[in-house]
Coordinates of C-alpha atoms and ligand atoms in Angstrom, one line a residue:
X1 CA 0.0 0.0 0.0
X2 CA 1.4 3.1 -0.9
X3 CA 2.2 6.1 2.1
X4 CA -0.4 8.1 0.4
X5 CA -3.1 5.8 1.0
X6 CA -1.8 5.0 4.2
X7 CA -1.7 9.1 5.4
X8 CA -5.5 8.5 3.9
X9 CA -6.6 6.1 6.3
X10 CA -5.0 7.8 8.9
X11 CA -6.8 11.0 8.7
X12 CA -9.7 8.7 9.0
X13 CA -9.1 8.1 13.1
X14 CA -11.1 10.5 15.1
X15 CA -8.8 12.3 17.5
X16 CA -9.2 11.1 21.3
X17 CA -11.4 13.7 22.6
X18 CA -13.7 13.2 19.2
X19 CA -13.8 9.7 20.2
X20 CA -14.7 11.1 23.7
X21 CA -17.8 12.5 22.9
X22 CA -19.2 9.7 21.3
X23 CA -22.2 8.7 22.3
X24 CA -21.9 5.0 22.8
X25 CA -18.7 6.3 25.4
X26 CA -20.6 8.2 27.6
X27 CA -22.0 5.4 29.7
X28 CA -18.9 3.9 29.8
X29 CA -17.2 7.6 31.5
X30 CA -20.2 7.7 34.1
X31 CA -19.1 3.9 35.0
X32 CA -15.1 4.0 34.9
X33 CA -14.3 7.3 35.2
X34 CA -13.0 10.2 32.6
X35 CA -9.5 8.7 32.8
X36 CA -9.5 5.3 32.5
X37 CA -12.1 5.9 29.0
X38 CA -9.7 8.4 27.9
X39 CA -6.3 5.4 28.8
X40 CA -8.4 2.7 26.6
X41 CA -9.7 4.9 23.7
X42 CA -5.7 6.2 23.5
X43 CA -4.3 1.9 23.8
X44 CA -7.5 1.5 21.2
X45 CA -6.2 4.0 18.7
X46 CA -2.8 3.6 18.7
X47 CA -3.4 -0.1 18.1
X48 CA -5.5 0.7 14.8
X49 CA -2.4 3.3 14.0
X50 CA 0.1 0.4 14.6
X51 CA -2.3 -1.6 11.9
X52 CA -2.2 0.9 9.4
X53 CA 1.6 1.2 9.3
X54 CA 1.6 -2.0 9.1
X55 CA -0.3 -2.3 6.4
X56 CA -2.8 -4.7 7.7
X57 CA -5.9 -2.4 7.2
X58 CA -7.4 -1.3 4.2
X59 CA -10.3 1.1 3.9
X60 CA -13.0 -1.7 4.0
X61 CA -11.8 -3.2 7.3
X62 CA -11.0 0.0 8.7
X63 CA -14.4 1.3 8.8
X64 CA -15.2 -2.0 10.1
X65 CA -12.9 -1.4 12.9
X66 CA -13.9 1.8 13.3
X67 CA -17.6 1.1 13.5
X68 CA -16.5 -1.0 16.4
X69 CA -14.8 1.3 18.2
X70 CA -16.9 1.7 21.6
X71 CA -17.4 -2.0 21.9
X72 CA -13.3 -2.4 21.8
X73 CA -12.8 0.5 24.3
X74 CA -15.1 -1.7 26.4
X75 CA -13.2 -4.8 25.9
X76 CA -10.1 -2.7 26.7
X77 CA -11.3 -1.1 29.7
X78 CA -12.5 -5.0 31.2
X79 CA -9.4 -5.9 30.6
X80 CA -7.6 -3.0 32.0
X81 CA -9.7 -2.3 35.5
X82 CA -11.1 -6.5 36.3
X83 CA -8.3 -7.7 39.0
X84 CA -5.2 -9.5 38.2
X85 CA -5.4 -12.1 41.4
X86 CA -8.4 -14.5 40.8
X87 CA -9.7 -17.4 42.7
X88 CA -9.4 -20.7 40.6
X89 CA -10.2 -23.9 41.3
X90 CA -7.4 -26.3 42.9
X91 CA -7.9 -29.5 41.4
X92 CA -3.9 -30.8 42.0
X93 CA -4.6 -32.8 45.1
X94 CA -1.6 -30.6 46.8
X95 CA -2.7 -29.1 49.5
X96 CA 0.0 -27.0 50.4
X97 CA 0.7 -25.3 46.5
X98 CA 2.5 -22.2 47.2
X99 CA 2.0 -20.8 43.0
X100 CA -1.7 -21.5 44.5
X101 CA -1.6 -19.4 47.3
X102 CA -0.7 -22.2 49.9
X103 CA -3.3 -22.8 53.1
X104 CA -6.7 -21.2 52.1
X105 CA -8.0 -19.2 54.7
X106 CA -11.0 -20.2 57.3
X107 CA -14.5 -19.0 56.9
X108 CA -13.8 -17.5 60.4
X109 CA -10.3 -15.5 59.7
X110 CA -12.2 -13.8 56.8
X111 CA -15.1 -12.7 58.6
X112 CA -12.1 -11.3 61.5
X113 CA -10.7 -9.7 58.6
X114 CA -13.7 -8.4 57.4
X115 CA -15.3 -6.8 60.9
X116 CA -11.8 -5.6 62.0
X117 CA -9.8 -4.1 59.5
X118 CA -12.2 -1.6 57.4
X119 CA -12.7 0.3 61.4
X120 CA -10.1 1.2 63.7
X121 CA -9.0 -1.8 66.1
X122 CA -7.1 -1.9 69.1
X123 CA -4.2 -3.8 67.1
X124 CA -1.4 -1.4 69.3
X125 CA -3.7 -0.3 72.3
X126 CA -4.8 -0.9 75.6
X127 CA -8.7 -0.6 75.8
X128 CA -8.4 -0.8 79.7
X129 CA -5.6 1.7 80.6
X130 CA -5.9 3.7 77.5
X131 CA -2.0 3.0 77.1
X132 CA 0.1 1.8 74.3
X133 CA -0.2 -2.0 73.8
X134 CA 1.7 -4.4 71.8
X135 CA 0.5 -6.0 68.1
X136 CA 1.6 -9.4 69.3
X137 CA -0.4 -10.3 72.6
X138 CA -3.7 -10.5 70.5
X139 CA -2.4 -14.1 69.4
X140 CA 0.6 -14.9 72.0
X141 CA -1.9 -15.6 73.9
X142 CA -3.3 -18.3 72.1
X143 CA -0.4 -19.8 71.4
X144 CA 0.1 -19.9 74.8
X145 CA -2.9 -22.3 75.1
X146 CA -1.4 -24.5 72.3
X147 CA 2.0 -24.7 73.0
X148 CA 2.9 -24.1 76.6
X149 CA 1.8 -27.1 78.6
X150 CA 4.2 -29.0 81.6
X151 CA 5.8 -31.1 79.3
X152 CA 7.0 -28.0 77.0
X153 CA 8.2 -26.3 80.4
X154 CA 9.7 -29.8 81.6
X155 CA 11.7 -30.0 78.0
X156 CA 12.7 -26.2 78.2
X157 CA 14.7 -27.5 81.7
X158 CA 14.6 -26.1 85.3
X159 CA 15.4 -22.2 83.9
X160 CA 12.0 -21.9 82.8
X161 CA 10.0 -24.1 85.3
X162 CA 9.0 -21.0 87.8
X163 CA 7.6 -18.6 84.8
X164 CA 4.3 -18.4 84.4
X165 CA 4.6 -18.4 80.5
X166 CA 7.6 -20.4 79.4
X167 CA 6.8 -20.0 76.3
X168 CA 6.3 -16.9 74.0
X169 CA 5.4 -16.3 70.0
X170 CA 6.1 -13.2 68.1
X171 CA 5.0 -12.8 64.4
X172 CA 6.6 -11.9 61.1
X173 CA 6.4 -11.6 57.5
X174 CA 7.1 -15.2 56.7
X175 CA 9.1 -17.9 58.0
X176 CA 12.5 -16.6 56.0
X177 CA 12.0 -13.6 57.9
X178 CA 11.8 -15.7 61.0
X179 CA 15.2 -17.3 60.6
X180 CA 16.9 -13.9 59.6
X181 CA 15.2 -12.3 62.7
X182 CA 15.9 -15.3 64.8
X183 CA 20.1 -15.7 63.6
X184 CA 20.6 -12.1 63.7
X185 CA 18.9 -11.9 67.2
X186 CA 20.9 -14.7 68.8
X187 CA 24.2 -15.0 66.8
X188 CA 25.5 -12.0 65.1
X189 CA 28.7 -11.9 64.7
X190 CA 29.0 -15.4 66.1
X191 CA 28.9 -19.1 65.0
X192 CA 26.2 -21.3 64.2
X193 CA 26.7 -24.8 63.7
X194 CA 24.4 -26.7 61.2
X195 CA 24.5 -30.5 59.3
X196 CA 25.7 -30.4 56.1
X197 CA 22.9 -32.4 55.4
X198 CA 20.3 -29.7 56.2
X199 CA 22.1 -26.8 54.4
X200 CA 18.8 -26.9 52.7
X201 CA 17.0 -24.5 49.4
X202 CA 13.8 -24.5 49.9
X203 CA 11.2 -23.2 46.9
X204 CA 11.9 -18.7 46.0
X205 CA 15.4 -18.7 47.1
X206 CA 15.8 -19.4 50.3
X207 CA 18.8 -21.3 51.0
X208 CA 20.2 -21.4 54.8
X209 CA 24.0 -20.3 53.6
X210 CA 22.7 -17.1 51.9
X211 CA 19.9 -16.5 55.0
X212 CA 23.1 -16.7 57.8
X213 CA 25.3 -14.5 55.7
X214 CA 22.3 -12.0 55.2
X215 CA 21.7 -12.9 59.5
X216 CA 25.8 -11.7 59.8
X217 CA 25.9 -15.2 61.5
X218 CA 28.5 -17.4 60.3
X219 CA 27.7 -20.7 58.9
X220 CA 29.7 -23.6 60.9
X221 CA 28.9 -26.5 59.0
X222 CA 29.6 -30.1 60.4
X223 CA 29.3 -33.9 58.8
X224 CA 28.8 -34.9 55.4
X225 CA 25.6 -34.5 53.2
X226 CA 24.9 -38.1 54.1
X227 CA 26.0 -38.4 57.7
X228 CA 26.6 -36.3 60.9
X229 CA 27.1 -37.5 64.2
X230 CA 26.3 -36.2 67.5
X231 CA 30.5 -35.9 68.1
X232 CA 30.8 -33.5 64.9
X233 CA 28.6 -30.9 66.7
X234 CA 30.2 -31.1 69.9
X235 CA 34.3 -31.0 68.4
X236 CA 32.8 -27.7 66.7
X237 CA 31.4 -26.0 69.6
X238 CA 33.8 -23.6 71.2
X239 CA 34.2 -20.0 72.2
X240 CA 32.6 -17.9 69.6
X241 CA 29.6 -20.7 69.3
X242 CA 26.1 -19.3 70.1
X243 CA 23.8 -21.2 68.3
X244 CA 22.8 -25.1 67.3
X245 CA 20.4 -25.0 64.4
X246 CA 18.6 -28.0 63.4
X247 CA 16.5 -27.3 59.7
X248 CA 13.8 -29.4 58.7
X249 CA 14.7 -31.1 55.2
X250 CA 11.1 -29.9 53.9
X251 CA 11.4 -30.7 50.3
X252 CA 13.5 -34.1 50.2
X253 CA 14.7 -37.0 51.8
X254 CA 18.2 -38.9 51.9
X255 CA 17.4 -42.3 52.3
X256 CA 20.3 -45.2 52.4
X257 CA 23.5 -44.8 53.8
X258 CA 22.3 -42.4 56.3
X259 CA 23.2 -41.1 60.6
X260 CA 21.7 -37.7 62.0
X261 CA 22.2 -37.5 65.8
X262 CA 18.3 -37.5 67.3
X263 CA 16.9 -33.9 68.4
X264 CA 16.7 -35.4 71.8
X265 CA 20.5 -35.9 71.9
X266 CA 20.9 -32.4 70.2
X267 CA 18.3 -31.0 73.2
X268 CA 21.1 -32.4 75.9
X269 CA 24.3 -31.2 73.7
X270 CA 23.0 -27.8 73.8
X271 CA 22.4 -28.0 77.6
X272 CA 25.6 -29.2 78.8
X273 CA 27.5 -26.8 76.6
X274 CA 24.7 -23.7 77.7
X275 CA 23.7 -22.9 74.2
X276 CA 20.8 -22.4 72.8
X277 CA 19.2 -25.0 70.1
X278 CA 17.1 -23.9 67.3
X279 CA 14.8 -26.1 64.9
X280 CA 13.6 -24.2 61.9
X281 CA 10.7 -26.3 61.5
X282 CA 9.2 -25.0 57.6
X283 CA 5.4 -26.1 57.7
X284 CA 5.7 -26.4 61.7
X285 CA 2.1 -28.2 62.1
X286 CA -0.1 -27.1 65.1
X287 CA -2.4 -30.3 64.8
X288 CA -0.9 -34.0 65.3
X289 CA -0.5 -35.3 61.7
X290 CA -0.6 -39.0 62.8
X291 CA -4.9 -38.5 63.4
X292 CA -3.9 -38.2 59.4
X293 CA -1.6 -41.8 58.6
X294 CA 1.3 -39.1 58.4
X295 CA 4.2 -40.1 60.9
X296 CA 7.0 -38.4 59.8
X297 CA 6.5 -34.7 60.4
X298 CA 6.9 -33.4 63.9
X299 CA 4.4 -30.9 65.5
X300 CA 5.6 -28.0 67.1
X301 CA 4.5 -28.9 70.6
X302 CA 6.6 -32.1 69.7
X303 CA 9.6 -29.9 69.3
X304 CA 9.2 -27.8 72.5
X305 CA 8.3 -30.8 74.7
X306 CA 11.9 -32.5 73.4
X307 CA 13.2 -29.0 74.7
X308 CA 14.5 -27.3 71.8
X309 CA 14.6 -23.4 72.5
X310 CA 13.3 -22.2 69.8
X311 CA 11.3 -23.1 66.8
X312 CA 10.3 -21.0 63.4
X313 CA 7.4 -22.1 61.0
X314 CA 5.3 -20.7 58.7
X315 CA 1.4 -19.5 59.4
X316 CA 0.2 -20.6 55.6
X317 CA 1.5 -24.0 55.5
X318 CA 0.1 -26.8 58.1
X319 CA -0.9 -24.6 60.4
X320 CA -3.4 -23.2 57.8
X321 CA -4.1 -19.5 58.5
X322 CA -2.2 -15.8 56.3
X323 CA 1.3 -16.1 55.4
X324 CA 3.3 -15.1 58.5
X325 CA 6.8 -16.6 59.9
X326 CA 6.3 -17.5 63.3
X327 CA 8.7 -17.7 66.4
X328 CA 8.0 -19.8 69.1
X329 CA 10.5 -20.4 72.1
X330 CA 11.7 -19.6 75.2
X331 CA 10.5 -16.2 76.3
X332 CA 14.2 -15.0 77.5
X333 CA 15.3 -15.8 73.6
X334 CA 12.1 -14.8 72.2
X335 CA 12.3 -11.2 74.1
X336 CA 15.5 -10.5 72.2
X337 CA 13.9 -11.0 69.1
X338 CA 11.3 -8.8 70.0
X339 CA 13.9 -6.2 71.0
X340 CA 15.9 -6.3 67.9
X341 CA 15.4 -3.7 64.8
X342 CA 14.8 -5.2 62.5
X343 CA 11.4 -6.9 64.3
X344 CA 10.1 -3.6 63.4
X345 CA 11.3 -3.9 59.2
X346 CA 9.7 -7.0 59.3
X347 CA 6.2 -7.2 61.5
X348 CA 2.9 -8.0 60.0
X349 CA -0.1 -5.9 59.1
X350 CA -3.6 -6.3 60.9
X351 CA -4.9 -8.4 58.3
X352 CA -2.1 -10.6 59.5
X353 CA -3.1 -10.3 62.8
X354 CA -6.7 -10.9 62.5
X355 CA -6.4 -13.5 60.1
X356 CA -3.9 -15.3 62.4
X357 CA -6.2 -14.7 65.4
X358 CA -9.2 -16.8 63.6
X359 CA -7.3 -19.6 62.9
X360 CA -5.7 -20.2 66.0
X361 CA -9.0 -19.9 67.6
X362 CA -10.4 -23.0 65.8
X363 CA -7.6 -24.7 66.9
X364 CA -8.3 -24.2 70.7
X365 CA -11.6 -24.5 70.4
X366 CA -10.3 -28.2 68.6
X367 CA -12.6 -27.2 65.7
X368 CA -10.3 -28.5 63.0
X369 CA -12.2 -28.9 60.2
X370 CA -12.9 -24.8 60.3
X371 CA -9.0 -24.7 58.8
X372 CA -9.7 -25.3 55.2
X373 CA -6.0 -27.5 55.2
X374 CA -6.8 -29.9 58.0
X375 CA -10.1 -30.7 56.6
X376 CA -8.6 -31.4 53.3
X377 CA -6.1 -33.2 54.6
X378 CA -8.8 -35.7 57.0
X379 CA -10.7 -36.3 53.8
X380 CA -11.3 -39.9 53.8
X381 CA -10.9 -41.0 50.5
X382 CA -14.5 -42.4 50.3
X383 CA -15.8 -39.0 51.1
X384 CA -13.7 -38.0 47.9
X385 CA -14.7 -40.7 46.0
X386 CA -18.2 -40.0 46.6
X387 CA -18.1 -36.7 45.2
X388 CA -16.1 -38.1 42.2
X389 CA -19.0 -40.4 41.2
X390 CA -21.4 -37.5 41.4
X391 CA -19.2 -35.2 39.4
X392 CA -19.0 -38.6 36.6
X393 CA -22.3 -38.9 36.4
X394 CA -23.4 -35.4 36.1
X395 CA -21.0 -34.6 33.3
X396 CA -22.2 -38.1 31.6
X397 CA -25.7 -36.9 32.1
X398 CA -25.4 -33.4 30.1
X399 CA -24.3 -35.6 26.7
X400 CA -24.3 -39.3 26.6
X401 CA -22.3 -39.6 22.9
X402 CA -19.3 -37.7 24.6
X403 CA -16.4 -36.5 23.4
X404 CA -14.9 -36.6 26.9
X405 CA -14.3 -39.5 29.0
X406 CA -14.4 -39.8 32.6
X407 CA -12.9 -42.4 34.8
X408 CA -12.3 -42.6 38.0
X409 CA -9.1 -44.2 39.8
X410 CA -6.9 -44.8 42.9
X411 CA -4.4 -42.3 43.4
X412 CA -2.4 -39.8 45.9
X413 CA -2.9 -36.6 47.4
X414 CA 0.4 -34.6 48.3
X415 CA 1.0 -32.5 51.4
X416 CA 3.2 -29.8 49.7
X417 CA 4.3 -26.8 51.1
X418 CA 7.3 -28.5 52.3
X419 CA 5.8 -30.6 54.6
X420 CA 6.8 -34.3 54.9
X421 CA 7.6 -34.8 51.1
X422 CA 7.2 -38.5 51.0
X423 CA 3.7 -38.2 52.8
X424 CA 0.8 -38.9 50.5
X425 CA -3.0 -39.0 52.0
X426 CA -4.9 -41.9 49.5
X427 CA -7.5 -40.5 47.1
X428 CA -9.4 -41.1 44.4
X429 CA -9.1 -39.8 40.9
X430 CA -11.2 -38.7 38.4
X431 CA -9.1 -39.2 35.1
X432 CA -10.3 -37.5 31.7
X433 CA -9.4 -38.0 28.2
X434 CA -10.5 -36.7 25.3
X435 CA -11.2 -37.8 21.6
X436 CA -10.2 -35.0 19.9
X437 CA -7.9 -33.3 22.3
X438 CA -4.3 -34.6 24.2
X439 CA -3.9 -34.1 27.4
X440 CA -1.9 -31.7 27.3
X441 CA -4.6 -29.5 25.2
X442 CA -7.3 -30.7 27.6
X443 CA -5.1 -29.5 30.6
X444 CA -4.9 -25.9 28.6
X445 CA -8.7 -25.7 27.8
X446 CA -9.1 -26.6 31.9
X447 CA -6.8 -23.6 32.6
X448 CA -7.8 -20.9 30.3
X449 CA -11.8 -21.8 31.9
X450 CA -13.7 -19.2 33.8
X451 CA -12.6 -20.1 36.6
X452 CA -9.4 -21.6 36.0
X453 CA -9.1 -25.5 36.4
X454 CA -5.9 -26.8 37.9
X455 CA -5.3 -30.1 37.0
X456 CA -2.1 -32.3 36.7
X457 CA -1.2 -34.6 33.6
X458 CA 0.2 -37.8 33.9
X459 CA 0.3 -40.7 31.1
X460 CA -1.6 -39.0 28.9
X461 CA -4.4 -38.2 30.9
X462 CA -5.9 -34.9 33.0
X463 CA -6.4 -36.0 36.5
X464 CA -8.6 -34.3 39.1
X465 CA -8.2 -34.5 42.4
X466 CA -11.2 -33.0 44.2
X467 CA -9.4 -33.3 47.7
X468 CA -8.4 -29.6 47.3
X469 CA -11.8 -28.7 45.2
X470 CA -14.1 -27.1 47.7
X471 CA -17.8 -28.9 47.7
X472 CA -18.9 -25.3 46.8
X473 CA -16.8 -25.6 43.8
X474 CA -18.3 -29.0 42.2
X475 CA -21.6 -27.7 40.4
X476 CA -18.6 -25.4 38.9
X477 CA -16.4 -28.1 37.8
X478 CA -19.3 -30.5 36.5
X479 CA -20.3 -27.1 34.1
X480 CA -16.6 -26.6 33.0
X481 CA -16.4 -30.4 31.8
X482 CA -19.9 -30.7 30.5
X483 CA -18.8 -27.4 28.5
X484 CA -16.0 -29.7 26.6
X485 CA -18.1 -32.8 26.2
Ligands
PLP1 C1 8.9 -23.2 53.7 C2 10.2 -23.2 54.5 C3 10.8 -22.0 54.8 C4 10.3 -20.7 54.2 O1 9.1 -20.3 54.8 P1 8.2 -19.1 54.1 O2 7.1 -19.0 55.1 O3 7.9 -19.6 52.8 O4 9.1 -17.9 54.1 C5 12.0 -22.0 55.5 N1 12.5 -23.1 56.0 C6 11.9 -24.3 55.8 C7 12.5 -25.6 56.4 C8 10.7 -24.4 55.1 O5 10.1 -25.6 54.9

């Protein structure tokens, strides 16, 4: 096309402000405002003046696409002002996904969120003296009713047998914040001596060399990947020491060939040399996992009772509740923390706070199937395979001569999250195929759905896994698969 035609079908855009006026826009500038209308027209127009120079519009289609030019300011302005973070439906079977925004909160911690932080609260003050008050007693004290009971103040030893709360919690951003806060408080400028086997990475880059640097702790490591004895600890210990640091493995196992001194003979190292021990727990789980079939993942309380000092965890993995790094130990160690800068860089909002509050409430009041985690994690696999059956024959119902195929089949749940990584919960399956689609192109039809479907591919087929689909979210699913049927 030559540039005169072109400079022709340029001077055939109206200018913004024409574009403005247009009677099919005003609706839209008494709904989304002068400025956003005026954003989209602009992207609008300078899209069609991209076209032109490119020469992929000729009169005719122009005046098509000019006809159409409210409707595509509309499209634009959707597109533009609808919100970027969506719900979608979780149909992995992983509890724990962190892409998926880890635990899901409780009914209850939304509703706290809800009534609390669109007033004033009394997050920092103290209704009965009308002084000052401190962010962290509104869920300390909880914790103090799950964690501190005579066996965690017989592990912590005789120091802490005459307080009246041996142990405290304090509450940060997330659990990487809760080892820097914890290393920096307790060993700056000093030693701390970890396993090589548990110089862990877990998931975003954390890694526990790069967190002690950051901590301006320094690393002592001890043993092999493979193997480290109780004696490697203790020839490493000496003047500049302040620390023992146990890490939970999280994402993998070594298996085979294998020797890691038991936290209970770490517990009585760190006593007789007067040192502190710390556990960084990861998913840190505030509910007894073996009510589950899970054996292999400690509890918090199971940490303090064996009398380590001090313990960090996460708030949005088995616990359940906002993302939050929490700090649970010996109130002496704990009140350094508390005391320490860069507690202040790194404390949590109210929403936080509240959220927190919620969950930990269900927990003392034992009401664990309020924590959406917990009840998807004591799902019983017929209750899932119940649902499965329904879904199966709904779908079948909507078109008998299908081009989808449902089956259902045994299969795993997954923890996630970091929590005991050879844990599985059993499950039942619903497997789809597809006649004219692969897998793989089933699993992108799922995904691009309104809402999105999460599924996971394996031997060629999409599989469901409706322990992490909320029953609300079923009648949902069965219209998402009737619609590719
Ligand atoms: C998950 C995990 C972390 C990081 O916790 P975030 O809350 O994601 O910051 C640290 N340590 C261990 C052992 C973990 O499992």
């Amino acid at each position: 096309m030559s540039t005169i035609d072109q400079s022709a079908l340029f001077r055939k855009l109206p200018s913004t402000d024409e574009l403005l006026r247009h009677r099919d826009i005003q609706p839209l500038i008494e709904r989304d405002g002068h400025s956003a209308v005026a954003e989209g027209a602009r992207g609008v127009l300078a899209r069609l003046r991209d076209e032109i120079s490119a020469g992929l519009l000729d009169e005719k289609s122009l005046d098509l696409a000019l006809g159409g030019l409210p409707a595509a300011i509309e499209r634009q302005l959707r597109e533009s002002l609808s919100y970027s973070l969506q719900p979608l439906i979780n149909a992995t079977g992983v509890v724990l996904h962190t892409n998926l925004g880890r635990a899901p909160l409780a009914a209850s911690a939304l509703d706290h969120i809800c009534s609390t932080a669109g007033l004033y609260s009394n997050l920092e003050f103290d209704t009965a003296t009308g002084e000052r008050g401190k962010r962290d007693i509104h869920v300390d004290r909880l914790f103090q009713k799950l964690l501190d009971d005579d066996r965690v103040v017989a592990g912590l030893g005789p120091a802490s047998a005459q307080r009246s709360s041996a142990i405290s919690t304090i509450v940060v951003n997330n659990n990487a914040a809760a080892v820097l806060l914890a290393l920096n408080s307790l060993a700056e400028s000093g030693e701390v001596i970890v396993s090589r086997g548990e110089l862990v990475e877990i998931g975003g880059s954390f890694r526990i060399p790069d967190v002690m640097t950051k901590s301006s702790a320094i690393l002592r490591e001890v043993g092999t990947t493979n193997r480290t004895r109780l004696a490697d600890y203790e020839s490493a210990i000496n003047e500049r020491t302040r620390l023992l640091l146990r890490v939970h493995r999280s994402n993998f196992e070594i298996t085979g060939f294998t020797e890691q001194p038991a936290l209970i003979e770490l517990v009585s190292l760190a006593r007789r040399r007067n040192l502190p021990l710390m556990e960084d727990l990861g998913s840190g789980a505030l509910f007894d996992l073996r009510s589950v079939g899970i054996n292999s993942e400690p509890s918090v309380l199971d940490s303090l009772r064996t009398g380590v000092d001090v313990v960090t965890y996460s708030g949005d993995k088995l616990l359940g509740g906002p993302q939050a790094g929490l700090i649970s130990g010996r109130a002496d160690l704990v009140s350094r923390m508390r005391s320490n800068s860069l507690f202040r860089a790194l404390r949590v909002d109210k929403l936080t706070y509240a959220a927190l509050e919620a969950t930990l409430l269900a927990y003392v009041k034992r009401d664990h199937d309020a924590v959406p985690v917990l009840r998807m994690m004591r799902l019983s696999k017929d209750a899932i395979a119940h649902r499965a059956e329904k879904i199966t024959s709904s779908v079948g119902a909507a078109q008998s001569k299908s081009a989808l195929q449902l089956d259902l089949l045994n299969g795993e749940s997954v923890i996630g999250g970091g929590a005991a990584p050879s844990a599985v919960l059993p499950t039942r399956l619903i497997a789809l195929t597809h006649s004219d689609l692969s897998a793989d192109e089933l699993n992108a039809r799922l995904r691009t759905s309104t809402p999105p479907v999460i599924a996971r591919v394996e031997e060629g087929r999409v599989l469901l896994d409706l322990r992490t689909v909320f029953p609300e979210q079923d009648a949902t699913l069965v219209a998402t698969l009737a619609s590719l049927t």
